[in-house]
Short mmCIF file of C-alpha atoms and ligand atoms in Angstrom, two decimals:
data_model
loop_
_atom_site.label_atom_id
_atom_site.label_comp_id
_atom_site.label_asym_id
_atom_site.label_seq_id
_atom_site.Cartn_x
_atom_site.Cartn_y
_atom_site.Cartn_z
CA UNK G 1 -0.14 0.50 -0.03
CA UNK G 2 0.84 3.58 -0.75
CA UNK G 3 0.53 5.57 2.38
CA UNK G 4 0.57 9.53 2.58
CA UNK G 5 2.12 11.27 2.53
CA UNK G 6 3.30 9.74 -0.87
CA UNK G 7 3.39 11.89 -3.55
CA UNK G 8 1.29 10.44 -6.54
CA UNK G 9 1.15 11.44 -10.30
CA UNK G 10 -1.39 12.81 -12.63
CA UNK G 11 -1.12 12.54 -16.19
CA UNK G 12 -3.48 15.47 -17.42
CA UNK G 13 -4.63 18.71 -15.74
CA UNK G 14 -8.47 19.48 -16.55
CA UNK G 15 -11.21 19.19 -13.96
CA UNK G 16 -11.13 15.32 -13.60
CA UNK G 17 -7.61 15.46 -12.59
CA UNK G 18 -8.48 18.36 -10.11
CA UNK G 19 -11.08 16.61 -8.33
CA UNK G 20 -8.54 13.84 -8.14
CA UNK G 21 -5.53 16.38 -6.89
CA UNK G 22 -7.98 17.30 -4.06
CA UNK G 23 -9.29 13.78 -3.17
CA UNK G 24 -5.33 13.09 -2.71
CA UNK G 25 -4.67 16.35 -0.52
CA UNK G 26 -7.71 15.64 1.73
CA UNK G 27 -6.14 12.10 2.34
CA UNK G 28 -2.95 13.56 2.79
CA UNK G 29 -1.28 12.78 -0.63
CA UNK G 30 0.94 15.07 -2.60
CA UNK G 31 0.54 15.51 -6.17
CA UNK G 32 2.47 15.96 -9.36
CA UNK G 33 0.42 16.94 -12.49
CA UNK G 34 1.91 16.80 -15.95
CA UNK G 35 0.21 19.05 -18.53
CA UNK G 36 1.29 21.37 -21.32
CA UNK G 37 -1.24 23.94 -20.27
CA UNK G 38 0.25 26.82 -17.45
CA UNK G 39 -2.97 27.34 -16.31
CA UNK G 40 -4.00 23.91 -16.11
CA UNK G 41 -6.92 23.66 -13.04
CA UNK G 42 -5.05 20.79 -11.93
CA UNK G 43 -1.73 21.90 -12.14
CA UNK G 44 -2.87 24.83 -10.42
CA UNK G 45 -4.56 22.91 -7.81
CA UNK G 46 -1.01 20.38 -7.90
CA UNK G 47 1.69 20.46 -5.00
CA UNK G 48 3.95 20.41 -8.48
CA UNK G 49 2.75 21.36 -12.22
CA UNK G 50 5.15 20.10 -14.80
CA UNK G 51 4.38 22.36 -17.61
CA UNK G 52 5.43 20.22 -20.35
CA UNK G 53 4.28 17.99 -23.20
CA UNK G 54 3.42 14.22 -22.23
CA UNK G 55 6.08 12.85 -24.36
CA UNK G 56 8.45 15.27 -22.96
CA UNK G 57 11.49 12.84 -21.47
CA UNK G 58 12.81 15.45 -18.81
CA UNK G 59 9.06 15.52 -17.35
CA UNK G 60 8.73 11.77 -16.99
CA UNK G 61 11.78 11.37 -15.38
CA UNK G 62 10.57 13.79 -13.11
CA UNK G 63 7.45 11.75 -12.89
CA UNK G 64 9.26 8.56 -12.17
CA UNK G 65 11.81 9.93 -9.43
CA UNK G 66 9.28 11.62 -7.55
CA UNK G 67 5.89 9.66 -7.60
CA UNK G 68 5.02 6.72 -6.12
CA UNK G 69 2.40 5.92 -8.66
CA UNK G 70 0.83 7.33 -11.52
CA UNK G 71 -2.34 7.58 -13.09
CA UNK G 72 -4.22 9.85 -16.03
CA UNK G 73 -7.45 11.58 -16.41
CA UNK G 74 -7.17 12.13 -20.15
CA UNK G 75 -7.40 9.36 -22.28
CA UNK G 76 -5.36 10.84 -25.09
CA UNK G 77 -1.89 10.11 -23.02
CA UNK G 78 0.29 8.86 -25.50
CA UNK G 79 0.43 4.98 -24.81
CA UNK G 80 4.25 5.10 -25.12
CA UNK G 81 4.34 7.40 -22.12
CA UNK G 82 2.21 5.12 -19.87
CA UNK G 83 4.44 2.30 -21.14
CA UNK G 84 7.52 4.28 -20.75
CA UNK G 85 6.64 5.11 -16.90
CA UNK G 86 5.37 1.33 -16.24
CA UNK G 87 9.06 0.64 -16.29
CA UNK G 88 9.45 2.33 -13.22
CA UNK G 89 6.26 2.96 -11.06
CA UNK G 90 2.88 1.19 -11.12
CA UNK G 91 0.68 3.28 -13.72
CA UNK G 92 -3.16 2.65 -13.65
CA UNK G 93 -4.85 2.20 -15.82
CA UNK G 94 -2.39 0.65 -18.18
CA UNK G 95 -1.33 1.59 -21.59
CA UNK G 96 -3.35 -1.56 -23.34
CA UNK G 97 -6.17 -0.13 -21.70
CA UNK G 98 -5.89 3.15 -22.45
CA UNK G 99 -5.34 2.42 -26.07
CA UNK G 100 -8.74 0.94 -26.39
CA UNK G 101 -10.62 3.52 -25.16
CA UNK G 102 -8.58 6.17 -26.95
CA UNK G 103 -9.23 4.52 -30.29
CA UNK G 104 -12.78 4.12 -31.64
CA UNK G 105 -11.99 1.61 -33.94
CA UNK G 106 -10.41 -0.87 -31.78
CA UNK G 107 -12.68 0.10 -28.81
CA UNK G 108 -15.95 -0.94 -30.67
CA UNK G 109 -13.49 -4.01 -32.03
CA UNK G 110 -12.95 -4.70 -29.20
CA UNK G 111 -16.72 -4.42 -27.73
CA UNK G 112 -18.02 -6.63 -30.39
CA UNK G 113 -15.57 -9.24 -30.49
CA UNK G 114 -16.28 -10.00 -26.77
CA UNK G 115 -19.63 -10.19 -27.28
CA UNK G 116 -20.80 -7.16 -25.92
CA UNK G 117 -23.88 -5.47 -27.61
CA UNK G 118 -22.68 -2.35 -29.66
CA UNK G 119 -24.94 -0.44 -32.25
CA UNK G 120 -24.03 -1.05 -35.79
CA UNK G 121 -21.17 0.03 -37.23
CA UNK G 122 -18.47 0.15 -40.07
CA UNK G 123 -14.65 0.77 -39.72
CA UNK G 124 -13.62 3.47 -42.31
CA UNK G 125 -10.24 4.17 -43.44
CA UNK G 126 -10.75 4.98 -47.22
CA UNK G 127 -13.14 6.15 -49.31
CA UNK G 128 -13.99 2.55 -50.79
CA UNK G 129 -14.91 1.70 -47.07
CA UNK G 130 -17.91 4.44 -47.16
CA UNK G 131 -18.47 2.91 -50.50
CA UNK G 132 -18.65 -0.81 -49.56
CA UNK G 133 -21.24 0.28 -46.22
CA UNK G 134 -24.04 -1.30 -45.28
CA UNK G 135 -27.14 0.73 -46.55
CA UNK G 136 -29.02 -0.05 -43.75
CA UNK G 137 -26.58 1.95 -41.67
CA UNK G 138 -27.90 5.28 -42.80
CA UNK G 139 -28.62 7.95 -41.45
CA UNK G 140 -25.56 7.74 -39.80
CA UNK G 141 -22.95 9.15 -37.77
CA UNK G 142 -19.23 9.16 -38.82
CA UNK G 143 -16.97 9.89 -35.76
CA UNK G 144 -12.95 9.94 -35.83
CA UNK G 145 -11.22 7.28 -34.42
CA UNK G 146 -9.00 9.26 -32.33
CA UNK G 147 -9.24 13.05 -30.54
CA UNK G 148 -12.86 13.65 -30.50
CA UNK G 149 -14.65 14.59 -27.37
CA UNK G 150 -17.75 16.36 -26.17
CA UNK G 151 -19.48 15.38 -29.57
CA UNK G 152 -16.03 16.92 -31.61
CA UNK G 153 -14.92 15.41 -34.38
CA UNK G 154 -18.24 13.79 -35.27
CA UNK G 155 -20.73 14.12 -38.18
CA UNK G 156 -24.50 13.47 -38.70
CA UNK G 157 -24.69 12.00 -42.42
CA UNK G 158 -28.11 10.80 -44.35
CA UNK G 159 -26.44 8.97 -46.83
CA UNK G 160 -22.81 7.78 -48.53
CA UNK G 161 -22.42 11.12 -50.55
CA UNK G 162 -22.58 13.25 -47.19
CA UNK G 163 -20.63 10.76 -45.70
CA UNK G 164 -17.72 11.23 -47.99
CA UNK G 165 -17.99 14.98 -47.76
CA UNK G 166 -17.64 14.68 -44.14
CA UNK G 167 -15.09 12.07 -44.33
CA UNK G 168 -12.73 14.79 -46.56
CA UNK G 169 -13.74 17.23 -43.72
CA UNK G 170 -11.75 15.01 -41.10
CA UNK G 171 -8.84 14.91 -43.39
CA UNK G 172 -9.75 11.22 -44.23
CA UNK G 173 -8.53 10.19 -40.72
CA UNK G 174 -9.63 6.86 -39.61
CA UNK G 175 -13.38 6.62 -38.61
CA UNK G 176 -16.48 4.59 -37.42
CA UNK G 177 -19.43 5.09 -39.03
CA UNK G 178 -22.46 4.51 -36.62
CA UNK G 179 -25.81 3.72 -37.67
CA UNK G 180 -27.77 6.61 -36.05
CA UNK G 181 -29.85 4.84 -33.29
CA UNK G 182 -33.05 6.25 -31.66
CA UNK G 183 -32.36 6.47 -28.08
CA UNK G 184 -35.12 5.88 -25.28
CA UNK G 185 -32.60 7.15 -22.75
CA UNK G 186 -28.76 7.41 -22.19
CA UNK G 187 -27.04 6.01 -19.24
CA UNK G 188 -23.73 5.38 -17.53
CA UNK G 189 -21.97 3.34 -15.50
CA UNK G 190 -19.02 4.29 -13.72
CA UNK G 191 -17.07 1.49 -11.37
CA UNK G 192 -14.04 0.87 -9.72
CA UNK G 193 -11.67 -2.06 -10.22
CA UNK G 194 -8.66 -3.02 -8.35
CA UNK G 195 -5.67 -4.89 -9.26
CA UNK G 196 -7.36 -8.11 -7.37
CA UNK G 197 -10.46 -7.76 -9.64
CA UNK G 198 -12.41 -6.48 -7.14
CA UNK G 199 -15.06 -3.94 -8.45
CA UNK G 200 -17.33 -1.05 -7.01
CA UNK G 201 -19.96 0.35 -9.28
CA UNK G 202 -21.71 3.16 -8.64
CA UNK G 203 -25.06 3.37 -9.43
CA UNK G 204 -26.43 3.88 -12.61
CA UNK G 205 -26.53 7.26 -13.72
CA UNK G 206 -29.09 8.82 -16.39
CA UNK G 207 -27.82 11.22 -18.69
CA UNK G 208 -28.93 14.27 -21.17
CA UNK G 209 -26.67 15.84 -23.81
CA UNK G 210 -27.47 19.15 -25.35
CA UNK G 211 -25.13 19.65 -28.79
CA UNK G 212 -23.41 16.48 -28.09
CA UNK G 213 -22.07 17.63 -24.43
CA UNK G 214 -23.20 16.24 -21.27
CA UNK G 215 -25.97 18.42 -19.44
CA UNK G 216 -27.46 16.55 -17.43
CA UNK G 217 -27.24 13.17 -15.08
CA UNK G 218 -29.78 12.00 -12.70
CA UNK G 219 -28.78 9.25 -10.42
CA UNK G 220 -29.96 6.62 -9.73
CA UNK G 221 -31.71 6.26 -13.14
CA UNK G 222 -34.99 6.09 -13.91
CA UNK G 223 -34.99 2.85 -15.11
CA UNK G 224 -36.35 -0.55 -13.59
CA UNK G 225 -33.69 -2.12 -11.20
CA UNK G 226 -33.12 -5.39 -13.70
CA UNK G 227 -32.31 -3.06 -16.70
CA UNK G 228 -29.78 -1.07 -14.27
CA UNK G 229 -28.52 -4.54 -12.85
CA UNK G 230 -27.79 -5.49 -16.60
CA UNK G 231 -26.63 -2.22 -17.41
CA UNK G 232 -23.89 -2.65 -14.15
CA UNK G 233 -22.91 -6.14 -15.19
CA UNK G 234 -22.03 -5.15 -18.81
CA UNK G 235 -19.65 -2.51 -17.35
CA UNK G 236 -18.24 -4.83 -14.61
CA UNK G 237 -17.76 -7.21 -17.76
CA UNK G 238 -15.88 -5.11 -19.83
CA UNK G 239 -13.63 -4.06 -17.04
CA UNK G 240 -12.40 -7.78 -16.56
CA UNK G 241 -12.25 -8.29 -20.06
CA UNK G 242 -9.97 -5.35 -20.47
CA UNK G 243 -8.01 -6.79 -16.81
CA UNK G 244 -8.87 -3.09 -15.67
CA UNK G 245 -7.15 -1.65 -12.65
CA UNK G 246 -8.70 1.89 -12.15
CA UNK G 247 -11.57 4.09 -12.94
CA UNK G 248 -13.76 3.07 -15.84
CA UNK G 249 -17.18 5.34 -17.16
CA UNK G 250 -19.01 3.26 -19.36
CA UNK G 251 -21.86 4.72 -21.82
CA UNK G 252 -24.69 3.00 -22.81
CA UNK G 253 -27.53 3.64 -24.93
CA UNK G 254 -31.13 2.35 -24.26
CA UNK G 255 -32.60 1.80 -27.97
CA UNK G 256 -35.65 -0.22 -28.70
CA UNK G 257 -35.35 -1.61 -24.73
CA UNK G 258 -32.16 -3.22 -25.41
CA UNK G 259 -28.80 -1.61 -23.64
CA UNK G 260 -25.89 -1.26 -26.41
CA UNK G 261 -22.71 0.11 -25.53
CA UNK G 262 -21.77 3.68 -26.70
CA UNK G 263 -18.02 3.93 -25.45
CA UNK G 264 -15.82 3.68 -22.94
CA UNK G 265 -13.70 6.32 -20.43
CA UNK G 266 -10.26 4.63 -19.34
CA UNK G 267 -10.74 7.20 -16.04
CA UNK G 268 -13.28 9.09 -14.18
CA UNK G 269 -16.49 10.36 -15.92
CA UNK G 270 -18.30 13.13 -16.00
CA UNK G 271 -21.60 11.07 -15.12
CA UNK G 272 -19.63 10.11 -12.08
CA UNK G 273 -19.31 13.74 -10.52
CA UNK G 274 -22.74 13.07 -8.16
CA UNK G 275 -20.60 10.67 -6.67
CA UNK G 276 -18.97 13.68 -4.72
CA UNK G 277 -21.81 14.72 -2.96
CA UNK G 278 -23.97 11.81 -3.13
CA UNK G 279 -21.77 8.74 -2.11
CA UNK G 280 -20.04 7.58 0.67
CA UNK G 281 -17.09 7.34 -1.77
CA UNK G 282 -16.66 9.82 -4.38
CA UNK G 283 -15.04 8.48 -8.00
CA UNK G 284 -12.01 9.91 -7.20
CA UNK G 285 -11.17 9.06 -4.09
CA UNK G 286 -11.84 5.76 -5.12
CA UNK G 287 -9.32 6.50 -7.97
CA UNK G 288 -6.78 7.72 -5.26
CA UNK G 289 -7.84 3.87 -3.33
CA UNK G 290 -7.17 1.54 -6.48
CA UNK G 291 -3.71 3.69 -7.30
CA UNK G 292 -2.56 3.10 -3.90
CA UNK G 293 -3.79 -0.14 -3.00
CA UNK G 294 -5.97 0.71 -0.51
CA UNK G 295 -8.77 -1.34 -0.15
CA UNK G 296 -11.99 -0.34 -1.87
CA UNK G 297 -14.43 2.65 -0.17
CA UNK G 298 -18.31 2.22 -0.06
CA UNK G 299 -19.62 3.54 -3.46
CA UNK G 300 -22.80 3.39 -1.64
CA UNK G 301 -24.95 6.28 -2.97
CA UNK G 302 -26.54 8.39 0.23
CA UNK G 303 -28.65 11.18 -1.29
CA UNK G 304 -30.75 10.93 -4.73
CA UNK G 305 -28.92 13.50 -7.12
CA UNK G 306 -29.25 15.79 -10.44
CA UNK G 307 -25.82 16.99 -11.83
CA UNK G 308 -26.13 19.94 -14.01
CA UNK G 309 -22.63 21.28 -16.44
CA UNK G 310 -22.07 24.58 -16.95
CA UNK G 311 -21.02 25.22 -19.76
CA UNK G 312 -18.62 28.62 -20.98
CA UNK G 313 -21.67 29.85 -22.97
CA UNK G 314 -23.25 30.89 -19.30
CA UNK G 315 -21.06 33.49 -19.46
CA UNK G 316 -21.67 35.33 -22.56
CA UNK G 317 -25.28 35.49 -21.95
CA UNK G 318 -25.51 39.18 -21.94
CA UNK G 319 -23.41 39.61 -24.53
CA UNK G 320 -21.57 37.73 -26.96
CA UNK G 321 -18.58 39.50 -27.20
CA UNK G 322 -17.37 40.13 -23.29
CA UNK G 323 -17.73 37.73 -20.90
CA UNK G 324 -19.37 38.20 -17.35
CA UNK G 325 -19.41 36.26 -13.93
CA UNK G 326 -22.84 34.17 -14.07
CA UNK G 327 -24.85 35.19 -10.89
CA UNK G 328 -24.08 32.58 -8.57
CA UNK G 329 -26.33 33.14 -5.86
CA UNK G 330 -28.92 32.41 -7.83
CA UNK G 331 -27.42 28.64 -7.25
CA UNK G 332 -25.75 29.45 -3.55
CA UNK G 333 -29.30 30.26 -2.45
CA UNK G 334 -30.45 26.62 -3.25
CA UNK G 335 -29.75 24.76 0.43
CA UNK G 336 -29.23 21.21 -1.35
CA UNK G 337 -27.46 22.37 -4.07
CA UNK G 338 -23.48 21.88 -4.30
CA UNK G 339 -21.45 24.12 -6.86
CA UNK G 340 -18.62 23.44 -8.14
CA UNK G 341 -16.48 25.47 -10.01
CA UNK G 342 -12.98 23.93 -11.91
CA UNK G 343 -11.14 28.00 -11.68
CA UNK G 344 -10.59 27.31 -15.68
CA UNK G 345 -8.62 30.34 -16.86
CA UNK G 346 -10.94 31.40 -19.78
CA UNK G 347 -14.47 31.28 -20.10
CA UNK G 348 -15.18 29.55 -23.64
CA UNK G 349 -18.48 28.69 -25.42
CA UNK G 350 -18.69 24.77 -25.05
CA UNK G 351 -16.14 24.56 -22.27
CA UNK G 352 -16.92 22.97 -19.24
CA UNK G 353 -16.46 25.25 -16.50
CA UNK G 354 -18.11 23.55 -13.48
CA UNK G 355 -21.26 21.79 -12.46
CA UNK G 356 -23.74 21.54 -9.38
CA UNK G 357 -25.54 18.95 -8.13
CA UNK G 358 -28.77 19.14 -6.15
CA UNK G 359 -28.93 16.40 -3.54
CA UNK G 360 -32.41 14.87 -1.87
CA UNK G 361 -33.97 12.23 -0.21
CA UNK G 362 -36.81 9.87 -1.73
CA UNK G 363 -39.96 11.84 -1.92
CA UNK G 364 -37.89 15.26 -2.48
CA UNK G 365 -38.51 17.05 -5.93
CA UNK G 366 -34.40 16.93 -6.77
CA UNK G 367 -35.44 16.82 -10.69
CA UNK G 368 -37.44 19.97 -10.45
CA UNK G 369 -35.12 22.00 -7.83
CA UNK G 370 -32.30 21.09 -10.20
CA UNK G 371 -34.24 22.12 -13.58
CA UNK G 372 -35.07 25.63 -11.53
CA UNK G 373 -31.75 26.10 -10.69
CA UNK G 374 -30.68 25.22 -14.35
CA UNK G 375 -32.89 27.68 -15.43
CA UNK G 376 -32.40 30.61 -12.98
CA UNK G 377 -28.58 30.47 -13.88
CA UNK G 378 -29.47 31.01 -17.22
CA UNK G 379 -29.37 27.62 -19.23
CA UNK G 380 -31.90 28.08 -22.07
CA UNK G 381 -33.27 24.94 -23.87
P1 LIG H 401 -17.97 12.25 -27.22
O1 LIG H 401 -18.88 11.76 -25.86
O2 LIG H 401 -16.59 11.20 -26.96
O3 LIG H 401 -18.17 13.32 -27.82
P2 LIG H 401 -19.82 10.05 -28.15
O4 LIG H 401 -19.99 8.79 -29.09
O5 LIG H 401 -20.62 9.82 -26.79
O6 LIG H 401 -18.84 11.07 -28.20
O7 LIG H 401 -21.30 11.16 -28.55
C1 LIG H 401 -21.64 12.02 -27.98
C2 LIG H 401 -23.39 11.94 -27.85
O8 LIG H 401 -23.57 11.63 -29.20
C3 LIG H 401 -23.79 10.56 -27.46
O9 LIG H 401 -24.18 10.93 -26.16
C4 LIG H 401 -25.32 10.75 -27.63
O10 LIG H 401 -26.09 11.61 -27.27
C5 LIG H 401 -24.93 11.15 -29.38
N1 LIG H 401 -24.55 9.50 -30.16
C6 LIG H 401 -23.50 9.70 -30.74
N2 LIG H 401 -23.37 8.71 -31.47
C7 LIG H 401 -24.73 8.18 -31.87
C8 LIG H 401 -25.68 7.36 -32.27
N3 LIG H 401 -25.25 5.98 -32.94
N4 LIG H 401 -26.82 7.23 -32.42
C9 LIG H 401 -27.63 8.37 -31.67
N5 LIG H 401 -27.09 9.17 -30.96
C10 LIG H 401 -25.55 9.18 -30.99
MG1 LIG H 402 -19.56 10.18 -25.21
#
């Protein structure tokens, strides 16, 4: 076991890394963050910020020398970086798992080869793959295999001609072409899995997206227990097949009454932010625990929760050219609401700047309270 006050390494300086730093600090650990952005939220909260690229040899050497173990908040860390660090210190999750999750072709192929239900898709490497694609896939979504997030690197296409134009627009980078599914609901399961294969799944969350970005998460999801159990079993099965050690986020579609895996994230997940306030152990504390070889914490949810993301658009509500601080008093006056702002340097439309979670007991109108607070702060549908 790695015990406090040991130093832990974090690859990536975004809000997920920042929450890891805060959880590690509470437990008495020190954290070194590697991120090329001088103003990264996690870097600014860390004991030491290595402001360098993820493949910077000197920075990696410093991480390996100062840290007892290293983890990531970012799936696009180069596999070589993780492999290199793993020669010196425990690295969780490992490069192989991250490689599967960071490439939609590897991810979809892995899932379907192992018998996990996914929606119909085709791998697109060249124009000829689009010409050969099953016409039943249309209308479809073309997604670049790498570096897409929050709906970026995706195009909705009605037919082959549109798909070809979109593929050109993506500079003919490798893609997956997915059938556009009619979604009854989107859900996710975030779980922790340790090196002995023990798992602690968090309750399934129900997610709604706006413009491809997570907007609202309701936990637990409003689905029947059998379906929630099935989603959880799928997530556990995927983690086991990967030999995964760390926090895994599994996004699922409920389509035509069936659960299909959408994608997996080798890190804490935005839809797991409710665990910070509503569970005995948060996804970030769990990440610290697994990294340090501590026993898994209790993942039980003690309050119903609704999380709402706060995007940079809110800062430009009054005037598209100048940013204004949103009127936080409108949120802070709600007693059961927990506000989390990530202290990002600049607000930009579409950028995740913070979130809030409304907590409540059974029978309390948490969804209404959260949706009213969402309107009060200026989020428009
Ligand atoms: P990312 O989260 O990396 O941006 P996703 O593949 O999860 O990419 O897509 C973002 C959102 O777009 C999904 O949560 C879902 O709302 C919608 N979406 C993606 N693929 C499909 C699909 N095949 N059918 C219907 N909706 C989709
Ligand atoms: Mg997604």
